[in-house]
């Protein structure tokens, strides 16, 4: 289907580009409140899946302190707290960094990337943004006595457990692909993804509550200290959220309302703009306790010309 325009790139009053996409907003009962585009067909949510993968690991016996459990849900920036945390998870499992099977990479954060290179460092597996998830996967294998060398095989007991949990929470059968980090990647519709996050956000006990509380308490471990996700969670007390590559994002509030989006062309500059607009469209910025100004600010994406603001990426919801 032809997807609607959800954001425009406006320079000096001229619309020079458009981003198409899909957005779904669920009410507290899990019903679709409103939607744009295709929110029922499967997509690959990429790293949006990580909290659901972490839930499966906790159910399988993974026992990490909240900050490290949050890191297991992360697409981290490669800041020192993240690198130290990954090494702490591995050490706790009695493993070396060589056990990681994710690719080598430089930090996601530009400043951290420049610092590492300036100090003579190079790309490695620990600095790759998915290393927290991989370390948690390895720790789960150790707890269960599962083979650590083949933990990325879709038929490995760890990945089977993750798929079972994922399909349970989304309520949908998953197609298995391969993510950029080499781990199995499971499909879901935007509606299924939003419902899964709502189940985490509203949990009152158990593994679901442990994962949700880890994200709430340590959002800087889930992304980074300077990322838009961190700022959004700071504006939404009690919420959980996760972004994914190719411009996917999901947010769930403590009352069960949830939002998920996918920008069709993968243009990440439109992702926070559209998510902020979706939350504002549903009146979340006016909810008591929410920092409405901070929420709206996460959706500001100015365009510069000659060093001054001459336009913006703006949502069209």
PDB file of C-alpha atoms in Angstrom:
ATOM      1  CA  UNK A   1       0.000   0.000   0.000  1.00  0.00           C
ATOM      2  CA  UNK A   2       1.047   3.606  -0.502  1.00  0.00           C
ATOM      3  CA  UNK A   3       1.949   5.008   2.895  1.00  0.00           C
ATOM      4  CA  UNK A   4       1.055   8.559   3.934  1.00  0.00           C
ATOM      5  CA  UNK A   5       3.486  11.419   4.360  1.00  0.00           C
ATOM      6  CA  UNK A   6       4.254  11.719   8.068  1.00  0.00           C
ATOM      7  CA  UNK A   7       6.992  14.363   7.910  1.00  0.00           C
ATOM      8  CA  UNK A   8       8.145  17.118   5.567  1.00  0.00           C
ATOM      9  CA  UNK A   9      11.588  18.628   5.146  1.00  0.00           C
ATOM     10  CA  UNK A  10      11.056  22.363   4.857  1.00  0.00           C
ATOM     11  CA  UNK A  11      13.863  24.769   3.889  1.00  0.00           C
ATOM     12  CA  UNK A  12      13.204  28.506   3.547  1.00  0.00           C
ATOM     13  CA  UNK A  13       9.502  27.747   3.218  1.00  0.00           C
ATOM     14  CA  UNK A  14      10.092  25.226   0.423  1.00  0.00           C
ATOM     15  CA  UNK A  15       9.186  21.564   0.951  1.00  0.00           C
ATOM     16  CA  UNK A  16      12.294  19.821  -0.390  1.00  0.00           C
ATOM     17  CA  UNK A  17      11.535  16.315   0.812  1.00  0.00           C
ATOM     18  CA  UNK A  18       8.976  14.061   2.434  1.00  0.00           C
ATOM     19  CA  UNK A  19       9.071  11.005   4.664  1.00  0.00           C
ATOM     20  CA  UNK A  20       6.307   8.400   4.397  1.00  0.00           C
ATOM     21  CA  UNK A  21       5.482   6.018   7.208  1.00  0.00           C
ATOM     22  CA  UNK A  22       3.068   4.337   9.563  1.00  0.00           C
ATOM     23  CA  UNK A  23       2.040   5.157  13.139  1.00  0.00           C
ATOM     24  CA  UNK A  24      -0.282   3.448  15.615  1.00  0.00           C
ATOM     25  CA  UNK A  25      -1.639   4.720  18.941  1.00  0.00           C
ATOM     26  CA  UNK A  26      -3.259   2.272  21.353  1.00  0.00           C
ATOM     27  CA  UNK A  27      -5.569   3.191  24.207  1.00  0.00           C
ATOM     28  CA  UNK A  28      -5.110   1.832  27.721  1.00  0.00           C
ATOM     29  CA  UNK A  29      -7.230  -1.220  26.871  1.00  0.00           C
ATOM     30  CA  UNK A  30      -4.973  -2.148  23.964  1.00  0.00           C
ATOM     31  CA  UNK A  31      -7.390  -1.041  21.255  1.00  0.00           C
ATOM     32  CA  UNK A  32      -6.277   1.033  18.284  1.00  0.00           C
ATOM     33  CA  UNK A  33      -7.158   4.639  19.111  1.00  0.00           C
ATOM     34  CA  UNK A  34      -5.887   5.991  15.792  1.00  0.00           C
ATOM     35  CA  UNK A  35      -3.433   4.981  13.127  1.00  0.00           C
ATOM     36  CA  UNK A  36      -1.828   6.083   9.873  1.00  0.00           C
ATOM     37  CA  UNK A  37      -0.516   3.828   7.146  1.00  0.00           C
ATOM     38  CA  UNK A  38      -0.112   0.081   7.526  1.00  0.00           C
ATOM     39  CA  UNK A  39       0.013  -0.952  11.188  1.00  0.00           C
ATOM     40  CA  UNK A  40      -1.085  -4.578  10.729  1.00  0.00           C
ATOM     41  CA  UNK A  41       1.517  -6.033   8.361  1.00  0.00           C
ATOM     42  CA  UNK A  42       4.790  -7.404   9.771  1.00  0.00           C
ATOM     43  CA  UNK A  43       7.888  -5.232   9.803  1.00  0.00           C
ATOM     44  CA  UNK A  44      11.371  -5.812  11.202  1.00  0.00           C
ATOM     45  CA  UNK A  45      11.424  -3.641  14.356  1.00  0.00           C
ATOM     46  CA  UNK A  46      15.194  -4.073  14.706  1.00  0.00           C
ATOM     47  CA  UNK A  47      16.406  -2.978  18.148  1.00  0.00           C
ATOM     48  CA  UNK A  48      12.890  -2.160  19.335  1.00  0.00           C
ATOM     49  CA  UNK A  49      12.788  -5.904  20.055  1.00  0.00           C
ATOM     50  CA  UNK A  50      15.543  -5.792  22.679  1.00  0.00           C
ATOM     51  CA  UNK A  51      13.381  -5.330  25.809  1.00  0.00           C
ATOM     52  CA  UNK A  52      11.288  -8.318  24.709  1.00  0.00           C
ATOM     53  CA  UNK A  53      14.453 -10.342  24.154  1.00  0.00           C
ATOM     54  CA  UNK A  54      15.628  -9.298  27.616  1.00  0.00           C
ATOM     55  CA  UNK A  55      12.310 -10.409  29.092  1.00  0.00           C
ATOM     56  CA  UNK A  56      12.850 -13.883  27.672  1.00  0.00           C
ATOM     57  CA  UNK A  57      16.332 -13.956  29.189  1.00  0.00           C
ATOM     58  CA  UNK A  58      15.067 -12.965  32.639  1.00  0.00           C
ATOM     59  CA  UNK A  59      12.392 -15.646  32.386  1.00  0.00           C
ATOM     60  CA  UNK A  60      15.196 -18.091  31.557  1.00  0.00           C
ATOM     61  CA  UNK A  61      17.090 -17.206  34.734  1.00  0.00           C
ATOM     62  CA  UNK A  62      19.210 -14.171  33.871  1.00  0.00           C
ATOM     63  CA  UNK A  63      19.713 -12.187  37.072  1.00  0.00           C
ATOM     64  CA  UNK A  64      21.384  -8.820  36.591  1.00  0.00           C
ATOM     65  CA  UNK A  65      21.165  -5.624  38.659  1.00  0.00           C
ATOM     66  CA  UNK A  66      18.793  -3.077  37.088  1.00  0.00           C
ATOM     67  CA  UNK A  67      21.451  -0.939  35.385  1.00  0.00           C
ATOM     68  CA  UNK A  68      22.983  -3.980  33.676  1.00  0.00           C
ATOM     69  CA  UNK A  69      19.569  -5.368  32.766  1.00  0.00           C
ATOM     70  CA  UNK A  70      18.850  -1.991  31.142  1.00  0.00           C
ATOM     71  CA  UNK A  71      22.115  -2.392  29.233  1.00  0.00           C
ATOM     72  CA  UNK A  72      20.847  -5.779  28.044  1.00  0.00           C
ATOM     73  CA  UNK A  73      17.957  -3.857  26.429  1.00  0.00           C
ATOM     74  CA  UNK A  74      20.251  -1.277  24.881  1.00  0.00           C
ATOM     75  CA  UNK A  75      21.467   0.156  21.637  1.00  0.00           C
ATOM     76  CA  UNK A  76      24.082   1.973  23.644  1.00  0.00           C
ATOM     77  CA  UNK A  77      26.209   4.961  22.683  1.00  0.00           C
ATOM     78  CA  UNK A  78      29.567   3.422  23.530  1.00  0.00           C
ATOM     79  CA  UNK A  79      30.113   5.700  26.519  1.00  0.00           C
ATOM     80  CA  UNK A  80      32.375   4.456  29.305  1.00  0.00           C
ATOM     81  CA  UNK A  81      29.454   3.379  31.482  1.00  0.00           C
ATOM     82  CA  UNK A  82      28.272   1.143  28.648  1.00  0.00           C
ATOM     83  CA  UNK A  83      31.654  -0.388  27.891  1.00  0.00           C
ATOM     84  CA  UNK A  84      32.323  -0.996  31.595  1.00  0.00           C
ATOM     85  CA  UNK A  85      28.841  -2.491  31.986  1.00  0.00           C
ATOM     86  CA  UNK A  86      29.312  -4.957  29.134  1.00  0.00           C
ATOM     87  CA  UNK A  87      32.604  -6.080  30.615  1.00  0.00           C
ATOM     88  CA  UNK A  88      30.943  -6.460  34.018  1.00  0.00           C
ATOM     89  CA  UNK A  89      28.233  -8.726  32.590  1.00  0.00           C
ATOM     90  CA  UNK A  90      30.823 -10.873  30.843  1.00  0.00           C
ATOM     91  CA  UNK A  91      33.045 -11.085  33.917  1.00  0.00           C
ATOM     92  CA  UNK A  92      30.078 -12.071  36.052  1.00  0.00           C
ATOM     93  CA  UNK A  93      29.462 -14.964  33.666  1.00  0.00           C
ATOM     94  CA  UNK A  94      33.126 -15.959  33.686  1.00  0.00           C
ATOM     95  CA  UNK A  95      33.576 -15.022  30.027  1.00  0.00           C
ATOM     96  CA  UNK A  96      36.111 -13.019  28.029  1.00  0.00           C
ATOM     97  CA  UNK A  97      35.280 -10.366  25.442  1.00  0.00           C
ATOM     98  CA  UNK A  98      36.191 -12.885  22.758  1.00  0.00           C
ATOM     99  CA  UNK A  99      32.953 -14.736  23.562  1.00  0.00           C
ATOM    100  CA  UNK A 100      30.949 -11.910  21.932  1.00  0.00           C
ATOM    101  CA  UNK A 101      29.761 -12.762  18.432  1.00  0.00           C
ATOM    102  CA  UNK A 102      28.538  -9.277  17.466  1.00  0.00           C
ATOM    103  CA  UNK A 103      30.638  -7.351  14.891  1.00  0.00           C
ATOM    104  CA  UNK A 104      33.353  -4.892  15.819  1.00  0.00           C
ATOM    105  CA  UNK A 105      32.273  -1.272  15.574  1.00  0.00           C
ATOM    106  CA  UNK A 106      33.056   2.225  16.789  1.00  0.00           C
ATOM    107  CA  UNK A 107      30.821   3.957  19.374  1.00  0.00           C
ATOM    108  CA  UNK A 108      27.436   5.162  18.159  1.00  0.00           C
ATOM    109  CA  UNK A 109      27.967   8.524  19.843  1.00  0.00           C
ATOM    110  CA  UNK A 110      30.035  10.859  17.644  1.00  0.00           C
ATOM    111  CA  UNK A 111      31.928  12.384  20.563  1.00  0.00           C
ATOM    112  CA  UNK A 112      32.813   8.997  22.017  1.00  0.00           C
ATOM    113  CA  UNK A 113      33.856   7.791  18.573  1.00  0.00           C
ATOM    114  CA  UNK A 114      36.210  10.732  18.126  1.00  0.00           C
ATOM    115  CA  UNK A 115      37.630  10.296  21.631  1.00  0.00           C
ATOM    116  CA  UNK A 116      38.337   6.594  21.085  1.00  0.00           C
ATOM    117  CA  UNK A 117      40.127   7.215  17.796  1.00  0.00           C
ATOM    118  CA  UNK A 118      42.048  10.166  19.205  1.00  0.00           C
ATOM    119  CA  UNK A 119      43.260   7.953  22.047  1.00  0.00           C
ATOM    120  CA  UNK A 120      44.505   5.342  19.603  1.00  0.00           C
ATOM    121  CA  UNK A 121      41.559   2.967  19.969  1.00  0.00           C
ATOM    122  CA  UNK A 122      39.810   1.055  17.218  1.00  0.00           C
ATOM    123  CA  UNK A 123      36.521  -0.633  16.464  1.00  0.00           C
ATOM    124  CA  UNK A 124      35.831  -3.657  18.639  1.00  0.00           C
ATOM    125  CA  UNK A 125      32.921  -5.830  19.734  1.00  0.00           C
ATOM    126  CA  UNK A 126      32.475  -4.171  23.131  1.00  0.00           C
ATOM    127  CA  UNK A 127      31.940  -0.701  21.667  1.00  0.00           C
ATOM    128  CA  UNK A 128      29.340  -1.971  19.166  1.00  0.00           C
ATOM    129  CA  UNK A 129      25.908  -0.700  20.245  1.00  0.00           C
ATOM    130  CA  UNK A 130      24.387  -4.197  20.605  1.00  0.00           C
ATOM    131  CA  UNK A 131      27.117  -5.592  22.863  1.00  0.00           C
ATOM    132  CA  UNK A 132      24.974  -5.253  25.997  1.00  0.00           C
ATOM    133  CA  UNK A 133      22.328  -7.530  24.496  1.00  0.00           C
ATOM    134  CA  UNK A 134      24.964 -10.027  23.386  1.00  0.00           C
ATOM    135  CA  UNK A 135      26.639 -10.055  26.797  1.00  0.00           C
ATOM    136  CA  UNK A 136      23.248 -10.679  28.422  1.00  0.00           C
ATOM    137  CA  UNK A 137      22.553 -13.490  25.950  1.00  0.00           C
ATOM    138  CA  UNK A 138      25.868 -15.114  26.845  1.00  0.00           C
ATOM    139  CA  UNK A 139      25.193 -14.735  30.577  1.00  0.00           C
ATOM    140  CA  UNK A 140      21.802 -16.413  30.082  1.00  0.00           C
ATOM    141  CA  UNK A 141      23.524 -19.317  28.340  1.00  0.00           C
ATOM    142  CA  UNK A 142      25.952 -19.724  31.232  1.00  0.00           C
ATOM    143  CA  UNK A 143      23.111 -19.779  33.773  1.00  0.00           C
ATOM    144  CA  UNK A 144      21.424 -22.580  31.838  1.00  0.00           C
ATOM    145  CA  UNK A 145      24.496 -24.525  30.801  1.00  0.00           C
ATOM    146  CA  UNK A 146      23.814 -23.816  27.126  1.00  0.00           C
ATOM    147  CA  UNK A 147      26.555 -23.647  24.508  1.00  0.00           C
ATOM    148  CA  UNK A 148      27.970 -20.132  24.238  1.00  0.00           C
ATOM    149  CA  UNK A 149      29.675 -20.572  20.868  1.00  0.00           C
ATOM    150  CA  UNK A 150      26.399 -21.066  18.971  1.00  0.00           C
ATOM    151  CA  UNK A 151      24.129 -18.682  20.894  1.00  0.00           C
ATOM    152  CA  UNK A 152      23.158 -16.802  17.707  1.00  0.00           C
ATOM    153  CA  UNK A 153      21.812 -19.907  15.948  1.00  0.00           C
ATOM    154  CA  UNK A 154      18.001 -19.589  15.563  1.00  0.00           C
ATOM    155  CA  UNK A 155      17.669 -23.161  16.809  1.00  0.00           C
ATOM    156  CA  UNK A 156      19.716 -22.548  19.976  1.00  0.00           C
ATOM    157  CA  UNK A 157      17.667 -22.959  23.191  1.00  0.00           C
ATOM    158  CA  UNK A 158      18.202 -19.272  23.982  1.00  0.00           C
ATOM    159  CA  UNK A 159      16.808 -18.103  20.648  1.00  0.00           C
ATOM    160  CA  UNK A 160      13.913 -20.559  20.843  1.00  0.00           C
ATOM    161  CA  UNK A 161      13.016 -19.141  24.270  1.00  0.00           C
ATOM    162  CA  UNK A 162      13.241 -15.586  22.925  1.00  0.00           C
ATOM    163  CA  UNK A 163      10.975 -16.386  19.988  1.00  0.00           C
ATOM    164  CA  UNK A 164       8.418 -18.066  22.273  1.00  0.00           C
ATOM    165  CA  UNK A 165       8.270 -15.031  24.561  1.00  0.00           C
ATOM    166  CA  UNK A 166       8.226 -12.583  21.654  1.00  0.00           C
ATOM    167  CA  UNK A 167       5.313 -14.282  19.915  1.00  0.00           C
ATOM    168  CA  UNK A 168       3.434 -14.543  23.215  1.00  0.00           C
ATOM    169  CA  UNK A 169       3.632 -10.808  23.895  1.00  0.00           C
ATOM    170  CA  UNK A 170       3.014  -9.594  20.336  1.00  0.00           C
ATOM    171  CA  UNK A 171       0.280 -12.164  19.758  1.00  0.00           C
ATOM    172  CA  UNK A 172       1.682 -12.791  16.275  1.00  0.00           C
ATOM    173  CA  UNK A 173       3.787 -15.452  14.549  1.00  0.00           C
ATOM    174  CA  UNK A 174       7.247 -14.116  13.803  1.00  0.00           C
ATOM    175  CA  UNK A 175       9.342 -14.337  10.672  1.00  0.00           C
ATOM    176  CA  UNK A 176      13.017 -14.906  11.561  1.00  0.00           C
ATOM    177  CA  UNK A 177      15.577 -12.690   9.819  1.00  0.00           C
ATOM    178  CA  UNK A 178      19.138 -11.665  10.756  1.00  0.00           C
ATOM    179  CA  UNK A 179      19.789  -8.363  12.509  1.00  0.00           C
ATOM    180  CA  UNK A 180      22.775  -6.119  11.857  1.00  0.00           C
ATOM    181  CA  UNK A 181      24.510  -7.508  14.950  1.00  0.00           C
ATOM    182  CA  UNK A 182      24.121 -11.077  13.695  1.00  0.00           C
ATOM    183  CA  UNK A 183      21.394 -12.112  16.157  1.00  0.00           C
ATOM    184  CA  UNK A 184      18.073 -13.549  15.005  1.00  0.00           C
ATOM    185  CA  UNK A 185      15.621 -10.746  14.227  1.00  0.00           C
ATOM    186  CA  UNK A 186      11.891 -11.339  14.721  1.00  0.00           C
ATOM    187  CA  UNK A 187       9.101  -9.597  12.833  1.00  0.00           C
ATOM    188  CA  UNK A 188       5.968  -7.995  14.266  1.00  0.00           C
ATOM    189  CA  UNK A 189       3.358  -5.501  13.183  1.00  0.00           C
ATOM    190  CA  UNK A 190       3.432  -2.035  14.712  1.00  0.00           C
ATOM    191  CA  UNK A 191       0.219  -2.916  16.549  1.00  0.00           C
ATOM    192  CA  UNK A 192       1.675  -6.142  17.936  1.00  0.00           C
ATOM    193  CA  UNK A 193       4.862  -4.369  18.981  1.00  0.00           C
ATOM    194  CA  UNK A 194       2.935  -1.617  20.781  1.00  0.00           C
ATOM    195  CA  UNK A 195       0.780  -4.183  22.603  1.00  0.00           C
ATOM    196  CA  UNK A 196       3.861  -6.099  23.717  1.00  0.00           C
ATOM    197  CA  UNK A 197       5.405  -2.950  25.194  1.00  0.00           C
ATOM    198  CA  UNK A 198       2.124  -2.072  26.903  1.00  0.00           C
ATOM    199  CA  UNK A 199       2.230  -5.443  28.658  1.00  0.00           C
ATOM    200  CA  UNK A 200       5.708  -4.623  29.944  1.00  0.00           C
ATOM    201  CA  UNK A 201       4.787  -1.086  30.988  1.00  0.00           C
ATOM    202  CA  UNK A 202       1.710  -2.157  32.962  1.00  0.00           C
ATOM    203  CA  UNK A 203       3.198  -5.223  34.659  1.00  0.00           C
ATOM    204  CA  UNK A 204       2.959  -5.163  38.449  1.00  0.00           C
ATOM    205  CA  UNK A 205       5.370  -8.003  39.175  1.00  0.00           C
ATOM    206  CA  UNK A 206       7.474 -10.764  37.658  1.00  0.00           C
ATOM    207  CA  UNK A 207      10.066 -10.609  34.912  1.00  0.00           C
ATOM    208  CA  UNK A 208       8.021  -8.075  32.953  1.00  0.00           C
ATOM    209  CA  UNK A 209       8.110  -5.606  35.828  1.00  0.00           C
ATOM    210  CA  UNK A 210      11.854  -6.164  36.325  1.00  0.00           C
ATOM    211  CA  UNK A 211      12.595  -5.286  32.698  1.00  0.00           C
ATOM    212  CA  UNK A 212      10.280  -2.262  32.676  1.00  0.00           C
ATOM    213  CA  UNK A 213      11.686  -0.913  35.937  1.00  0.00           C
ATOM    214  CA  UNK A 214      15.261  -1.337  34.701  1.00  0.00           C
ATOM    215  CA  UNK A 215      14.447   0.838  31.670  1.00  0.00           C
ATOM    216  CA  UNK A 216      12.674   3.416  33.837  1.00  0.00           C
ATOM    217  CA  UNK A 217      15.459   3.673  36.393  1.00  0.00           C
ATOM    218  CA  UNK A 218      18.402   3.626  33.993  1.00  0.00           C
ATOM    219  CA  UNK A 219      17.411   5.110  30.623  1.00  0.00           C
ATOM    220  CA  UNK A 220      20.991   6.314  30.152  1.00  0.00           C
ATOM    221  CA  UNK A 221      22.021   2.658  29.921  1.00  0.00           C
ATOM    222  CA  UNK A 222      19.315   1.857  27.340  1.00  0.00           C
ATOM    223  CA  UNK A 223      20.595   4.496  24.910  1.00  0.00           C
ATOM    224  CA  UNK A 224      23.034   7.117  26.173  1.00  0.00           C
ATOM    225  CA  UNK A 225      23.282  10.280  28.198  1.00  0.00           C
ATOM    226  CA  UNK A 226      22.822  12.545  25.157  1.00  0.00           C
ATOM    227  CA  UNK A 227      20.263  10.663  23.049  1.00  0.00           C
ATOM    228  CA  UNK A 228      16.687  11.677  22.155  1.00  0.00           C
ATOM    229  CA  UNK A 229      15.348   8.474  23.747  1.00  0.00           C
ATOM    230  CA  UNK A 230      16.885   9.488  27.065  1.00  0.00           C
ATOM    231  CA  UNK A 231      15.313  12.939  26.834  1.00  0.00           C
ATOM    232  CA  UNK A 232      11.913  11.522  25.921  1.00  0.00           C
ATOM    233  CA  UNK A 233      11.867   9.114  28.853  1.00  0.00           C
ATOM    234  CA  UNK A 234      12.868  11.970  31.128  1.00  0.00           C
ATOM    235  CA  UNK A 235       9.748  13.825  30.003  1.00  0.00           C
ATOM    236  CA  UNK A 236       7.429  10.809  30.465  1.00  0.00           C
ATOM    237  CA  UNK A 237       7.579   9.487  34.034  1.00  0.00           C
ATOM    238  CA  UNK A 238       6.851   5.768  34.179  1.00  0.00           C
ATOM    239  CA  UNK A 239       7.175   5.213  30.432  1.00  0.00           C
ATOM    240  CA  UNK A 240       9.399   2.757  28.600  1.00  0.00           C
ATOM    241  CA  UNK A 241      10.681   3.220  25.056  1.00  0.00           C
ATOM    242  CA  UNK A 242      13.076   1.815  22.491  1.00  0.00           C
ATOM    243  CA  UNK A 243      14.234   2.919  19.062  1.00  0.00           C
ATOM    244  CA  UNK A 244      15.427   0.640  16.279  1.00  0.00           C
ATOM    245  CA  UNK A 245      17.435   0.962  13.081  1.00  0.00           C
ATOM    246  CA  UNK A 246      15.589   1.935   9.907  1.00  0.00           C
ATOM    247  CA  UNK A 247      13.621   4.500  11.923  1.00  0.00           C
ATOM    248  CA  UNK A 248      11.423   2.360  14.164  1.00  0.00           C
ATOM    249  CA  UNK A 249      10.333   3.424  17.643  1.00  0.00           C
ATOM    250  CA  UNK A 250       7.908   2.267  20.330  1.00  0.00           C
ATOM    251  CA  UNK A 251       6.770   4.011  23.516  1.00  0.00           C
ATOM    252  CA  UNK A 252       4.461   2.657  26.215  1.00  0.00           C
ATOM    253  CA  UNK A 253       3.091   4.631  29.150  1.00  0.00           C
ATOM    254  CA  UNK A 254       2.498   3.266  32.639  1.00  0.00           C
ATOM    255  CA  UNK A 255      -1.279   3.410  32.073  1.00  0.00           C
ATOM    256  CA  UNK A 256      -1.048   1.074  29.061  1.00  0.00           C
ATOM    257  CA  UNK A 257      -1.290   3.576  26.236  1.00  0.00           C
ATOM    258  CA  UNK A 258       1.307   2.784  23.599  1.00  0.00           C
ATOM    259  CA  UNK A 259       2.678   4.196  20.339  1.00  0.00           C
ATOM    260  CA  UNK A 260       4.755   2.623  17.585  1.00  0.00           C
ATOM    261  CA  UNK A 261       6.036   3.969  14.283  1.00  0.00           C
ATOM    262  CA  UNK A 262       8.123   3.119  11.264  1.00  0.00           C
ATOM    263  CA  UNK A 263       9.500   5.645   8.781  1.00  0.00           C
ATOM    264  CA  UNK A 264       9.369   3.850   5.440  1.00  0.00           C
ATOM    265  CA  UNK A 265      12.671   5.093   4.009  1.00  0.00           C
ATOM    266  CA  UNK A 266      14.556   4.522   7.269  1.00  0.00           C
ATOM    267  CA  UNK A 267      15.217   8.263   7.627  1.00  0.00           C
ATOM    268  CA  UNK A 268      16.008   8.505  11.327  1.00  0.00           C
ATOM    269  CA  UNK A 269      15.833  12.313  11.396  1.00  0.00           C
ATOM    270  CA  UNK A 270      12.045  11.983  11.036  1.00  0.00           C
ATOM    271  CA  UNK A 271      11.637   9.356  13.790  1.00  0.00           C
ATOM    272  CA  UNK A 272      11.729  11.558  16.945  1.00  0.00           C
ATOM    273  CA  UNK A 273       9.795  14.290  15.142  1.00  0.00           C
ATOM    274  CA  UNK A 274       6.941  11.934  14.296  1.00  0.00           C
ATOM    275  CA  UNK A 275       6.933  10.223  17.694  1.00  0.00           C
ATOM    276  CA  UNK A 276       6.700  13.544  19.517  1.00  0.00           C
ATOM    277  CA  UNK A 277       3.855  14.589  17.208  1.00  0.00           C
ATOM    278  CA  UNK A 278       2.034  11.296  17.818  1.00  0.00           C
ATOM    279  CA  UNK A 279       2.241  11.766  21.574  1.00  0.00           C
ATOM    280  CA  UNK A 280       1.043  15.361  21.285  1.00  0.00           C
ATOM    281  CA  UNK A 281      -1.821  14.324  18.993  1.00  0.00           C
ATOM    282  CA  UNK A 282      -3.016  12.007  21.774  1.00  0.00           C
ATOM    283  CA  UNK A 283      -2.692  14.767  24.373  1.00  0.00           C
ATOM    284  CA  UNK A 284       0.161  13.147  26.276  1.00  0.00           C
ATOM    285  CA  UNK A 285       2.002  16.460  26.594  1.00  0.00           C
ATOM    286  CA  UNK A 286      -0.891  17.761  28.723  1.00  0.00           C
ATOM    287  CA  UNK A 287      -1.048  14.771  31.097  1.00  0.00           C
ATOM    288  CA  UNK A 288      -0.313  15.616  34.721  1.00  0.00           C
ATOM    289  CA  UNK A 289       3.305  14.864  35.594  1.00  0.00           C
ATOM    290  CA  UNK A 290       4.493  14.911  31.983  1.00  0.00           C
ATOM    291  CA  UNK A 291       6.996  17.606  31.028  1.00  0.00           C
ATOM    292  CA  UNK A 292       5.145  18.806  27.946  1.00  0.00           C
ATOM    293  CA  UNK A 293       7.799  21.286  26.878  1.00  0.00           C
ATOM    294  CA  UNK A 294      10.544  18.661  27.093  1.00  0.00           C
ATOM    295  CA  UNK A 295       8.402  16.170  25.194  1.00  0.00           C
ATOM    296  CA  UNK A 296       7.718  18.632  22.392  1.00  0.00           C
ATOM    297  CA  UNK A 297      11.394  19.596  22.273  1.00  0.00           C
ATOM    298  CA  UNK A 298      12.350  16.024  21.332  1.00  0.00           C
ATOM    299  CA  UNK A 299      10.396  16.614  18.125  1.00  0.00           C
ATOM    300  CA  UNK A 300      12.303  19.735  17.098  1.00  0.00           C
ATOM    301  CA  UNK A 301      14.627  19.175  14.138  1.00  0.00           C
ATOM    302  CA  UNK A 302      15.881  22.512  12.773  1.00  0.00           C
ATOM    303  CA  UNK A 303      17.614  22.809   9.399  1.00  0.00           C
ATOM    304  CA  UNK A 304      20.565  25.147   9.093  1.00  0.00           C
ATOM    305  CA  UNK A 305      21.707  27.392   6.254  1.00  0.00           C
ATOM    306  CA  UNK A 306      24.893  29.371   6.666  1.00  0.00           C
ATOM    307  CA  UNK A 307      24.934  28.548  10.361  1.00  0.00           C
ATOM    308  CA  UNK A 308      21.440  29.818  11.100  1.00  0.00           C
ATOM    309  CA  UNK A 309      18.058  28.094  11.269  1.00  0.00           C
ATOM    310  CA  UNK A 310      16.246  28.310   7.929  1.00  0.00           C
ATOM    311  CA  UNK A 311      13.789  25.441   8.201  1.00  0.00           C
ATOM    312  CA  UNK A 312      12.836  22.230   9.943  1.00  0.00           C
ATOM    313  CA  UNK A 313      11.744  18.655   9.652  1.00  0.00           C
ATOM    314  CA  UNK A 314       8.091  18.860  10.663  1.00  0.00           C
ATOM    315  CA  UNK A 315       5.474  16.205  11.299  1.00  0.00           C
ATOM    316  CA  UNK A 316       2.259  16.160   9.275  1.00  0.00           C
ATOM    317  CA  UNK A 317       0.112  14.076  11.658  1.00  0.00           C
TER     318      UNK A 317
END
